[in-house]
């Protein structure tokens, strides 16, 4: 979409909102023929209360800022690809490496001296036999499994409007696109990528248009040939044209499923949800490089429900029953008597005569306080909180007769009451009744930690991996994971583990009210060995100040790989076996770095920094500390560039390491 332009100090800036706000409000009764369950509706009336990510053209997932070369470049001097930082002590990931970030995404959109910056990243990744692929707003990257970057491309146009070199160049994108997702089709051994595009006359564009851009790799190698298809997603609903936002994306053995929320052009409100079924067509169709067969449907109306917001299609695995397509899950349903429900719409005969039927699944009481505004997450170092989203269903998978899913909730009671909290559920099929549920509270990360934007993946043995974001008043926003084995007690998960802890606080709003994070995360199964790959964002060192706001928060992403054995070792790990001083990260650094250390036993700890002639320049820790893993961020505001040494002393243990400050 063509953005509105602002000028200052000779620099040209455009602000593009590609996601608006939905609000959850009071419920309204459904048809008498249905179970007496009520849905929380989206309403413009309560716009200031419970915000939900659906584009700010009229809905919610991405804000874009284009700049000329008038901005402060990132403070890091290490060129891409950078070396991986040391994994935190006690970590059990088999492999972990960092990937695209706020700056590299902007570099992918470079045109002359202009770049395009994007928030939030909407991070999601998928694993194939030999590669992992990640997408963010608005780039795609391909890595081998040891972390070597093979390809990094923008999805749509660059900052100058050119499509040359973009991933979706064959479809002639007209702007950056937004809300990308990537999944792996284990039935046909292909990668699938989707992204959205919209233009709006109200924003200065020549026409109102909406397209879904989708691509499938010709083989399991994402570095080879891809087949592309565009879908016209402008639909006339209730007397007006609507555009598509916030895609759900899933696959089974027969088709690809894409759901979207539909909004009015010119800042219009949410109108409906729609489902597109893309026939695979392995021979001569979409998967075969030919024309695609696509049908569009209104599942909610077909199932006797009101239009109530996001539908999450289940990624199907294994061998589904004959005739079954997928499950479309939505959250936010309640009976007014303290009981929360999920709506599960069953899709059958997807490529012949699609049929939709709804079942309400009770979640066993009041799991979410829908009357309160969904809480934002605090963060260390800043009073500006992290926007943690809302209670929509975020990720669903089906395998072996069980339907799993994740969402975030605001628990009304318990240790996580009033906090954004990752929630998971397990539903038996075809009976569609609740088998298990639980939360990932994050209190084992730090007291008062909020957890949000959870994702999941199930292996062939029924073990589950979860990825999620976490932030709290004593930690920076970071990327975490956990899991549960098939035989674990009901309602439990193992201890939370670190993919990447945040290394700084994060504030980046592009003039908006919300300090955006998410809108989701990624967890997938490696088809080569059944291991788990987690992908998410964390707050990197601040930098890249773009006038006039002065905000300098930056996101970075990372992959991590683990197996069910590592899930087991999570619970078996206790205290560090020995006291150790870890190398600071990042290093070299500016303006901040994090120093980690392990304590094998309780004791008095001294952590100090010295210059090259042995003068003490900073005392970071000088107190009793419990056994365990520790980290502290150092921001040397008054020191000059140069080499410094930091020393840890605890009892008879003394160790020093070198760090480099660059200003």
XYZ file of C-alpha atoms in Angstrom:
663
model
C 0.000 0.000 0.000
C 1.180 3.516 -0.796
C 2.003 5.167 2.539
C 1.485 8.710 3.701
C 4.655 10.793 3.653
C 6.108 13.079 6.279
C 9.244 15.224 5.999
C 11.680 16.491 8.574
C 15.250 17.765 8.394
C 15.447 16.749 4.774
C 14.699 13.133 5.633
C 11.662 11.424 4.215
C 9.671 9.066 6.393
C 6.535 7.084 5.687
C 4.408 5.401 8.279
C 2.380 2.439 7.128
C 0.056 0.618 9.487
C -0.851 -2.818 8.296
C -2.775 -3.968 11.307
C -5.590 -2.414 13.294
C -7.205 -3.148 16.608
C -9.970 -5.492 17.593
C -11.439 -5.457 21.039
C -13.037 -8.179 23.060
C -16.197 -7.018 24.769
C -19.267 -8.558 26.264
C -20.824 -11.710 24.899
C -24.068 -12.102 23.000
C -26.264 -15.166 22.925
C -26.103 -17.556 19.996
C -28.942 -19.470 18.392
C -31.223 -21.396 20.728
C -30.462 -24.554 18.769
C -26.859 -24.406 19.917
C -25.316 -25.105 23.286
C -25.843 -21.973 25.426
C -22.371 -20.612 24.866
C -21.608 -16.983 24.105
C -18.795 -15.473 22.126
C -16.828 -12.406 23.134
C -17.380 -10.007 20.239
C -15.062 -7.444 18.733
C -16.344 -3.910 19.106
C -15.178 -0.438 18.121
C -16.934 0.794 21.274
C -14.251 -0.647 23.534
C -11.288 0.140 21.289
C -9.312 1.486 24.242
C -9.771 -1.676 26.260
C -8.684 -5.016 24.896
C -6.600 -4.621 21.778
C -6.116 -7.497 19.378
C -3.689 -7.561 16.517
C -5.539 -7.215 13.246
C -4.095 -4.367 10.795
C -4.104 -0.195 11.555
C -5.309 0.438 8.160
C -8.273 -0.979 9.895
C -7.012 -4.038 11.379
C -3.277 -5.075 12.993
C 0.077 -6.872 12.346
C 2.766 -4.660 11.039
C 3.978 -1.107 11.104
C 6.513 0.014 8.553
C 8.850 2.964 8.588
C 10.830 3.991 5.508
C 13.786 6.298 6.007
C 16.500 7.908 3.989
C 20.077 7.482 5.158
C 19.377 9.979 7.968
C 19.453 7.559 10.881
C 21.959 6.271 13.375
C 23.286 2.974 12.089
C 23.514 -0.043 14.357
C 26.289 0.003 16.875
C 27.527 -3.504 16.095
C 30.604 -3.808 13.918
C 30.495 -7.566 13.326
C 29.505 -8.276 9.688
C 26.961 -10.914 8.704
C 27.009 -13.830 9.081
C 28.009 -13.341 12.706
C 29.390 -16.033 14.960
C 26.967 -17.567 17.406
C 27.207 -16.324 20.982
C 28.060 -18.858 23.659
C 25.001 -20.831 24.770
C 24.093 -20.100 28.347
C 25.540 -22.462 30.902
C 23.333 -25.470 31.520
C 21.541 -25.057 28.192
C 20.518 -28.309 26.542
C 19.934 -27.204 22.966
C 21.726 -29.411 20.460
C 22.175 -26.527 18.023
C 21.421 -22.834 18.267
C 22.189 -19.885 16.030
C 20.956 -16.364 15.488
C 19.156 -15.183 12.387
C 17.536 -12.096 10.893
C 17.081 -8.947 12.958
C 15.635 -5.440 12.810
C 18.581 -4.078 10.822
C 19.153 -6.922 8.391
C 15.490 -6.919 7.434
C 15.854 -3.198 6.677
C 19.001 -3.876 4.638
C 17.027 -6.352 2.526
C 14.815 -3.398 1.535
C 17.702 -1.042 0.724
C 17.130 1.269 -2.242
C 19.713 3.996 -2.680
C 20.000 5.448 0.803
C 16.509 4.404 1.873
C 15.553 1.429 4.011
C 12.277 0.011 5.319
C 12.038 -0.964 8.991
C 9.242 -3.154 10.365
C 7.603 -3.941 13.687
C 6.654 -6.407 14.975
C 8.616 -9.151 13.184
C 5.894 -11.853 13.315
C 8.622 -14.517 13.614
C 7.939 -18.065 12.461
C 10.202 -20.864 11.227
C 9.976 -24.381 9.815
C 12.406 -27.277 9.417
C 12.977 -29.534 6.423
C 15.336 -32.498 5.958
C 18.444 -30.356 5.353
C 17.396 -26.732 5.902
C 15.453 -24.423 8.175
C 13.463 -21.487 6.800
C 12.248 -18.429 8.694
C 10.042 -15.500 7.731
C 9.489 -12.147 9.416
C 7.904 -8.856 8.455
C 9.043 -8.692 5.710
C 11.908 -11.049 4.783
C 12.639 -14.744 4.272
C 15.877 -16.526 5.202
C 17.177 -20.034 4.480
C 19.860 -21.744 6.593
C 21.497 -25.125 6.683
C 21.184 -26.901 10.011
C 24.562 -25.763 11.293
C 23.511 -22.134 11.002
C 25.106 -21.083 7.724
C 23.008 -18.417 6.042
C 22.243 -19.449 2.456
C 19.712 -16.834 1.382
C 18.174 -13.652 2.786
C 15.547 -11.861 0.686
C 12.757 -9.384 1.152
C 9.288 -10.768 0.421
C 7.915 -7.793 -1.506
C 9.167 -4.460 -2.796
C 12.195 -2.575 -1.537
C 12.089 0.937 -0.086
C 12.092 2.339 -3.605
C 9.185 0.201 -4.780
C 11.227 -2.246 -6.883
C 10.281 -5.938 -7.006
C 13.621 -7.057 -8.480
C 15.244 -9.610 -6.194
C 12.198 -10.153 -4.009
C 11.059 -13.661 -3.092
C 7.584 -13.082 -4.532
C 8.869 -11.285 -7.638
C 6.990 -13.715 -9.974
C 3.706 -12.401 -8.500
C 4.647 -8.706 -8.928
C 4.023 -7.536 -5.347
C 3.022 -3.885 -5.093
C 4.391 -3.241 -1.597
C 6.282 -4.850 1.294
C 3.485 -7.370 2.055
C 2.809 -8.353 5.688
C 1.960 -11.199 8.097
C 4.110 -13.927 6.490
C 4.118 -17.548 7.650
C 6.100 -20.651 6.689
C 5.260 -24.323 7.304
C 6.572 -27.683 6.092
C 4.242 -30.124 4.319
C 5.427 -33.504 5.567
C 3.004 -35.314 3.235
C 4.618 -34.007 0.037
C 7.948 -32.881 1.531
C 7.631 -29.220 0.535
C 7.974 -25.838 2.208
C 4.995 -23.461 2.013
C 5.098 -19.674 2.468
C 2.196 -17.227 2.639
C 2.099 -13.441 2.919
C -0.570 -10.766 2.437
C -0.838 -7.603 0.371
C -3.332 -4.744 0.495
C -3.731 -1.346 -1.146
C -6.256 1.243 -0.022
C -7.555 4.360 -1.759
C -7.835 5.996 1.660
C -4.057 5.754 1.943
C -3.401 7.266 -1.462
C -3.338 4.060 -3.495
C -5.006 3.997 -6.925
C -7.399 1.177 -5.984
C -8.647 -1.010 -3.149
C -7.020 -4.418 -3.555
C -6.288 -7.430 -1.366
C -4.194 -10.456 -2.302
C -2.919 -13.620 -0.659
C 0.501 -14.566 -2.045
C 1.450 -18.211 -1.553
C 4.453 -20.270 -2.640
C 5.448 -23.948 -2.475
C 8.921 -25.389 -3.005
C 9.197 -27.906 -5.848
C 11.113 -30.302 -3.570
C 12.280 -30.465 0.038
C 15.155 -28.125 -0.915
C 14.085 -24.483 -0.369
C 17.124 -23.222 -2.292
C 15.720 -24.645 -5.541
C 12.585 -23.981 -7.587
C 9.397 -22.528 -6.085
C 5.892 -22.364 -7.545
C 3.845 -19.221 -6.882
C 0.168 -18.316 -6.868
C -1.800 -15.175 -5.980
C -5.374 -15.209 -4.680
C -7.708 -12.242 -4.983
C -8.861 -11.842 -1.376
C -11.001 -8.728 -1.823
C -14.477 -9.977 -0.937
C -17.833 -8.173 -0.872
C -19.331 -8.775 2.591
C -22.333 -7.023 4.154
C -22.520 -4.299 1.536
C -18.833 -3.423 1.249
C -15.519 -4.711 -0.085
C -13.237 -6.254 2.534
C -9.529 -7.078 2.691
C -7.731 -10.032 4.298
C -5.527 -9.922 7.399
C -3.784 -12.157 9.962
C -3.600 -15.508 8.140
C -3.975 -18.914 9.682
C -1.902 -21.400 7.670
C -2.068 -25.205 7.702
C -1.854 -28.278 5.496
C -3.143 -31.848 5.373
C -2.747 -34.686 2.873
C -5.165 -33.060 0.415
C -5.006 -29.272 0.571
C -3.524 -26.080 1.978
C -5.740 -24.059 4.344
C -5.555 -20.268 4.734
C -7.872 -18.355 7.067
C -8.099 -14.569 7.356
C -9.981 -11.856 9.195
C -11.785 -9.487 6.816
C -11.767 -5.698 7.311
C -13.329 -2.759 5.522
C -11.136 -0.504 3.401
C -10.570 3.025 4.604
C -10.140 2.049 8.237
C -13.221 -0.150 8.413
C -13.903 -2.529 11.279
C -13.765 -6.314 11.401
C -16.528 -7.824 9.283
C -16.028 -11.588 9.025
C -13.654 -14.542 8.795
C -13.007 -16.516 5.636
C -11.263 -19.763 4.658
C -9.442 -20.466 1.401
C -8.862 -24.102 0.420
C -5.997 -24.519 -2.062
C -5.993 -27.941 -3.723
C -2.450 -29.297 -3.811
C -2.577 -30.478 -7.406
C 0.686 -32.428 -7.271
C 0.249 -33.355 -10.941
C -0.450 -30.298 -13.075
C -1.844 -28.137 -10.279
C -0.314 -25.790 -7.697
C 2.270 -28.298 -6.427
C 3.030 -29.307 -10.010
C 3.774 -25.801 -11.231
C 0.408 -25.407 -12.977
C -2.689 -23.398 -12.172
C -4.122 -23.658 -8.678
C -7.661 -24.668 -7.761
C -8.861 -22.433 -4.919
C -12.239 -22.220 -3.188
C -13.324 -19.679 -0.564
C -15.722 -20.405 2.295
C -17.530 -18.867 5.266
C -17.042 -21.582 7.926
C -18.685 -19.709 10.795
C -21.961 -19.059 9.018
C -21.946 -22.605 7.636
C -21.494 -23.955 11.163
C -24.292 -21.774 12.585
C -22.029 -19.280 14.353
C -21.725 -15.500 14.378
C -18.717 -13.802 12.782
C -16.433 -13.620 15.782
C -12.803 -13.245 14.774
C -9.689 -15.339 14.215
C -9.980 -18.975 13.127
C -6.866 -21.112 13.551
C -6.674 -24.111 11.157
C -4.932 -27.196 12.531
C -1.738 -28.379 10.876
C -2.533 -32.048 10.259
C 0.082 -34.767 10.790
C 0.110 -38.513 10.403
C -2.851 -40.257 8.785
C -6.148 -38.406 9.278
C -9.485 -40.245 8.973
C -10.961 -40.538 5.489
C -12.836 -37.397 4.513
C -11.440 -35.232 7.312
C -9.881 -31.941 6.260
C -8.868 -29.899 9.266
C -10.178 -28.330 12.473
C -10.820 -24.578 12.744
C -10.376 -23.435 16.341
C -11.414 -20.143 17.936
C -11.207 -18.986 21.550
C -13.065 -16.415 23.651
C -16.308 -18.340 24.170
C -18.022 -18.421 27.584
C -21.368 -19.358 29.115
C -21.683 -16.395 31.480
C -21.424 -18.707 34.493
C -17.640 -18.816 34.843
C -16.919 -21.440 32.188
C -14.719 -20.868 29.132
C -14.990 -22.790 25.866
C -13.285 -23.293 22.536
C -15.217 -23.498 19.296
C -13.949 -26.345 17.102
C -15.360 -26.342 13.574
C -14.746 -29.644 11.781
C -14.112 -29.408 8.033
C -14.863 -32.554 6.024
C -14.553 -33.352 2.308
C -12.386 -30.265 1.697
C -11.652 -30.800 -2.011
C -15.067 -32.147 -3.060
C -18.070 -30.893 -1.081
C -16.731 -28.997 1.961
C -18.912 -29.254 5.052
C -18.586 -27.475 8.407
C -19.906 -28.487 11.824
C -19.268 -26.838 15.186
C -18.675 -28.311 18.647
C -18.052 -26.269 21.793
C -15.303 -27.768 23.961
C -15.409 -26.864 27.657
C -12.048 -25.825 29.101
C -12.950 -26.845 32.630
C -13.869 -23.593 34.327
C -12.757 -19.993 34.134
C -9.280 -20.010 32.594
C -9.278 -16.415 31.302
C -10.439 -13.103 32.750
C -12.190 -11.746 29.677
C -13.620 -8.751 31.538
C -10.220 -7.150 32.103
C -7.944 -5.599 29.498
C -5.372 -8.144 28.368
C -2.211 -7.297 30.336
C 0.932 -5.939 28.763
C 4.226 -7.381 29.992
C 6.683 -5.346 32.079
C 10.355 -5.298 31.151
C 13.553 -4.498 32.999
C 15.035 -1.083 32.325
C 11.949 0.685 30.960
C 8.509 1.721 32.145
C 7.182 1.098 28.618
C 5.593 -2.337 28.621
C 5.616 -5.011 25.925
C 2.345 -5.516 24.060
C 1.518 -9.185 24.711
C -1.377 -9.565 22.268
C -4.666 -11.108 23.345
C -6.375 -14.439 23.974
C -6.865 -15.639 20.396
C -5.902 -19.209 19.504
C -2.382 -19.004 18.054
C -1.268 -22.476 16.970
C -2.993 -25.847 16.501
C -1.826 -29.308 15.402
C -3.520 -32.675 15.021
C -1.755 -36.030 15.339
C -2.888 -39.504 16.312
C -6.444 -38.559 17.243
C -5.509 -35.573 19.409
C -5.896 -31.870 18.651
C -3.384 -29.634 20.451
C -3.344 -25.845 20.607
C -1.886 -22.762 22.251
C -3.133 -19.317 23.214
C -2.402 -16.677 25.838
C -4.699 -16.044 28.784
C -5.054 -13.724 31.758
C -5.657 -16.178 34.624
C -8.288 -14.914 37.080
C -6.639 -16.697 40.027
C -3.376 -18.353 41.018
C 0.295 -17.324 40.833
C -0.109 -15.927 37.301
C -3.323 -13.962 37.923
C -3.254 -10.661 36.092
C -0.303 -11.723 33.941
C -0.165 -12.643 30.268
C 0.299 -16.415 30.459
C 0.898 -19.029 27.770
C -1.830 -21.703 27.791
C -2.034 -25.076 26.010
C -4.800 -27.612 25.494
C -5.263 -31.172 24.226
C -8.596 -32.325 22.758
C -9.517 -35.877 21.799
C -11.034 -36.409 18.350
C -13.510 -37.160 16.914
C -15.345 -36.901 20.265
C -14.048 -33.335 20.727
C -13.700 -33.275 24.496
C -10.899 -31.868 26.617
C -8.164 -34.351 27.583
C -5.590 -32.032 29.128
C -4.651 -28.390 29.587
C -2.032 -26.310 31.341
C -0.117 -23.062 31.563
C 3.504 -22.040 31.124
C 3.749 -19.541 33.930
C 7.367 -18.455 33.665
C 7.836 -18.077 37.414
C 10.838 -20.405 37.085
C 12.425 -17.784 34.795
C 11.891 -14.867 37.187
C 9.237 -13.794 39.659
C 6.347 -12.049 37.940
C 7.315 -13.177 34.448
C 4.677 -12.852 31.713
C 4.635 -15.503 28.950
C 2.953 -14.939 25.593
C 2.781 -15.801 21.873
C 3.184 -19.568 22.447
C 3.662 -22.115 19.656
C 3.849 -25.913 19.679
C 4.867 -29.015 17.763
C 4.145 -32.711 18.409
C 6.510 -35.557 17.578
C 5.499 -39.058 16.497
C 5.649 -40.331 20.098
C 3.273 -37.694 21.451
C 5.956 -35.536 23.061
C 5.306 -31.807 22.719
C 7.632 -28.826 22.432
C 6.462 -25.297 23.229
C 8.074 -22.006 22.246
C 7.078 -18.702 23.838
C 8.125 -15.139 24.607
C 8.759 -13.984 28.163
C 9.352 -10.649 29.852
C 9.204 -9.321 33.380
C 10.300 -6.502 35.635
C 13.652 -8.214 36.276
C 14.341 -9.582 32.769
C 14.438 -8.226 29.236
C 12.059 -9.603 26.578
C 13.442 -12.946 25.425
C 12.812 -16.239 23.645
C 12.170 -19.407 25.649
C 11.028 -22.989 25.237
C 9.827 -25.949 27.247
C 8.103 -29.266 26.623
C 6.320 -32.257 28.036
C 6.717 -35.954 27.398
C 3.751 -38.102 26.457
C 3.820 -39.842 29.853
C 4.188 -36.690 31.968
C 1.505 -35.969 34.589
C -1.577 -34.151 33.337
C -1.385 -30.380 33.222
C 2.395 -30.182 33.579
C 5.326 -28.949 31.526
C 9.032 -29.219 32.203
C 11.173 -26.307 33.381
C 11.444 -23.273 31.116
C 14.638 -23.061 29.083
C 16.366 -20.247 27.246
C 16.590 -19.951 23.489
C 17.914 -16.394 23.833
C 17.495 -14.157 26.847
C 16.863 -10.523 26.046
C 20.026 -8.429 26.330
C 18.399 -4.987 26.559
C 15.031 -3.340 26.987
C 12.868 -2.786 23.912
C 10.871 0.295 22.920
C 9.965 0.776 19.244
C 6.502 2.091 18.371
C 6.827 4.105 15.123
C 4.508 6.707 16.589
C 1.879 4.207 17.728
C 0.606 3.524 21.232
C 1.581 -0.142 21.462
C 5.120 -1.460 21.971
C 4.601 -4.348 19.567
C 5.991 -7.885 19.995
C 5.152 -11.166 18.294
C 2.542 -11.662 16.742
C 3.516 -15.315 17.016
C 6.486 -17.688 17.320
C 7.568 -20.898 15.621
C 7.988 -24.544 16.645
C 8.330 -27.387 14.137
C 9.382 -31.027 13.831
C 12.484 -31.979 11.847
C 11.302 -34.512 9.220
C 14.782 -36.045 9.089
C 15.066 -37.138 12.728
C 11.921 -36.088 14.609
C 13.675 -33.430 16.696
C 12.202 -30.028 17.553
C 13.177 -26.650 16.076
C 12.153 -23.532 17.994
C 12.279 -20.049 16.441
C 11.527 -16.728 18.105
C 12.598 -13.144 18.703
C 14.433 -11.491 21.592
C 15.469 -7.940 22.442
C 18.959 -7.276 21.130
C 21.213 -4.377 22.148
C 19.566 -1.037 21.485
C 20.615 1.052 18.495
C 19.521 2.347 15.074
C 17.871 5.534 16.277
C 15.409 6.807 13.681
C 14.384 10.466 14.148
C 12.253 12.049 15.381
C 11.157 9.552 18.060
C 14.600 8.742 19.436
C 13.451 5.175 20.135
C 16.149 2.547 19.758
C 14.662 -0.881 20.553
C 15.706 -3.669 18.202
C 14.553 -7.266 17.749
C 16.663 -10.231 16.695
C 15.669 -13.850 16.032
C 17.219 -17.235 16.761
C 16.768 -20.929 15.997
C 17.287 -23.752 18.486
C 17.167 -27.544 18.099
C 16.362 -30.150 20.753
C 14.931 -33.660 21.122
C 12.705 -35.411 23.631
C 15.896 -36.413 25.444
C 16.657 -32.740 26.011
C 13.113 -32.209 27.296
C 13.874 -34.928 29.854
C 17.192 -33.362 30.808
C 15.448 -30.065 31.450
C 13.805 -31.473 34.541
C 16.902 -33.437 35.582
C 19.198 -30.408 35.561
C 19.582 -28.734 38.914
C 22.469 -26.517 40.011
C 25.672 -25.870 38.066
C 28.360 -28.455 38.763
C 31.034 -25.777 39.075
C 31.415 -22.044 39.452
C 32.266 -20.355 36.157
C 32.564 -16.913 34.588
C 31.051 -16.697 31.100
C 32.127 -14.557 28.178
C 30.092 -11.387 27.884
C 27.673 -11.035 24.985
C 27.605 -9.177 22.708
C 31.346 -8.611 22.424
C 32.496 -6.158 21.093
C 29.570 -4.105 22.363
C 27.917 -0.694 22.514
C 25.979 0.466 24.472
C 25.376 -2.573 26.703
C 26.577 -6.109 27.274
C 25.477 -9.000 29.492
C 27.863 -10.907 31.753
C 26.808 -14.342 32.942
C 28.217 -16.486 35.719
C 27.394 -19.796 37.430
C 27.613 -20.499 41.140
C 27.918 -24.077 42.340
C 27.043 -23.011 45.891
C 25.677 -20.050 47.820
C 28.253 -17.417 48.676
C 29.510 -13.866 48.577
C 30.154 -12.697 45.021
C 32.314 -9.882 43.714
C 32.124 -8.967 40.021
C 34.240 -5.972 39.016
C 35.534 -4.352 35.838
C 39.076 -2.988 35.401
C 40.902 -0.996 32.739
C 44.166 -2.147 31.142
C 46.304 -0.599 33.896
C 44.382 -2.390 36.635
C 42.178 0.443 37.863
C 38.684 -0.544 38.975
C 36.109 1.196 36.775
C 32.908 -0.573 37.840
C 31.590 -2.801 40.620
C 28.701 -4.841 39.237
C 28.045 -7.325 42.056
C 29.166 -7.171 45.678
C 26.769 -9.272 47.759
C 25.600 -12.737 48.755
C 24.158 -14.760 45.871
C 22.406 -18.158 45.781
C 23.736 -21.096 43.787
C 22.542 -21.137 40.198
C 22.845 -19.274 36.914
C 23.175 -15.490 37.035
C 23.498 -12.645 34.555
C 23.852 -8.892 34.784
C 23.719 -6.205 32.115
C 26.433 -3.523 32.098
C 25.935 -0.114 30.447
C 29.243 1.822 30.711
C 27.978 5.319 29.998
C 31.107 7.330 30.859
C 33.912 5.021 29.711
C 35.936 5.430 26.544
C 36.290 2.776 23.870
C 38.894 0.151 24.610
C 39.777 -3.174 26.189
C 38.589 -3.885 29.725
C 38.782 -6.892 32.035
C 36.051 -8.231 34.300
C 36.768 -10.459 37.308
C 34.521 -12.806 39.285
C 35.491 -13.794 42.816
C 33.491 -16.143 45.050
C 35.215 -17.961 47.891
C 38.441 -19.411 46.511
C 37.243 -19.074 42.918
C 38.727 -16.214 40.888
C 38.480 -15.821 37.106
C 38.922 -12.918 34.700
C 37.889 -12.351 31.087
C 38.428 -9.619 28.499
C 35.781 -7.473 26.817
C 35.874 -4.743 24.169
C 33.826 -1.541 24.307
C 33.370 0.241 20.956
C 31.843 3.719 20.795
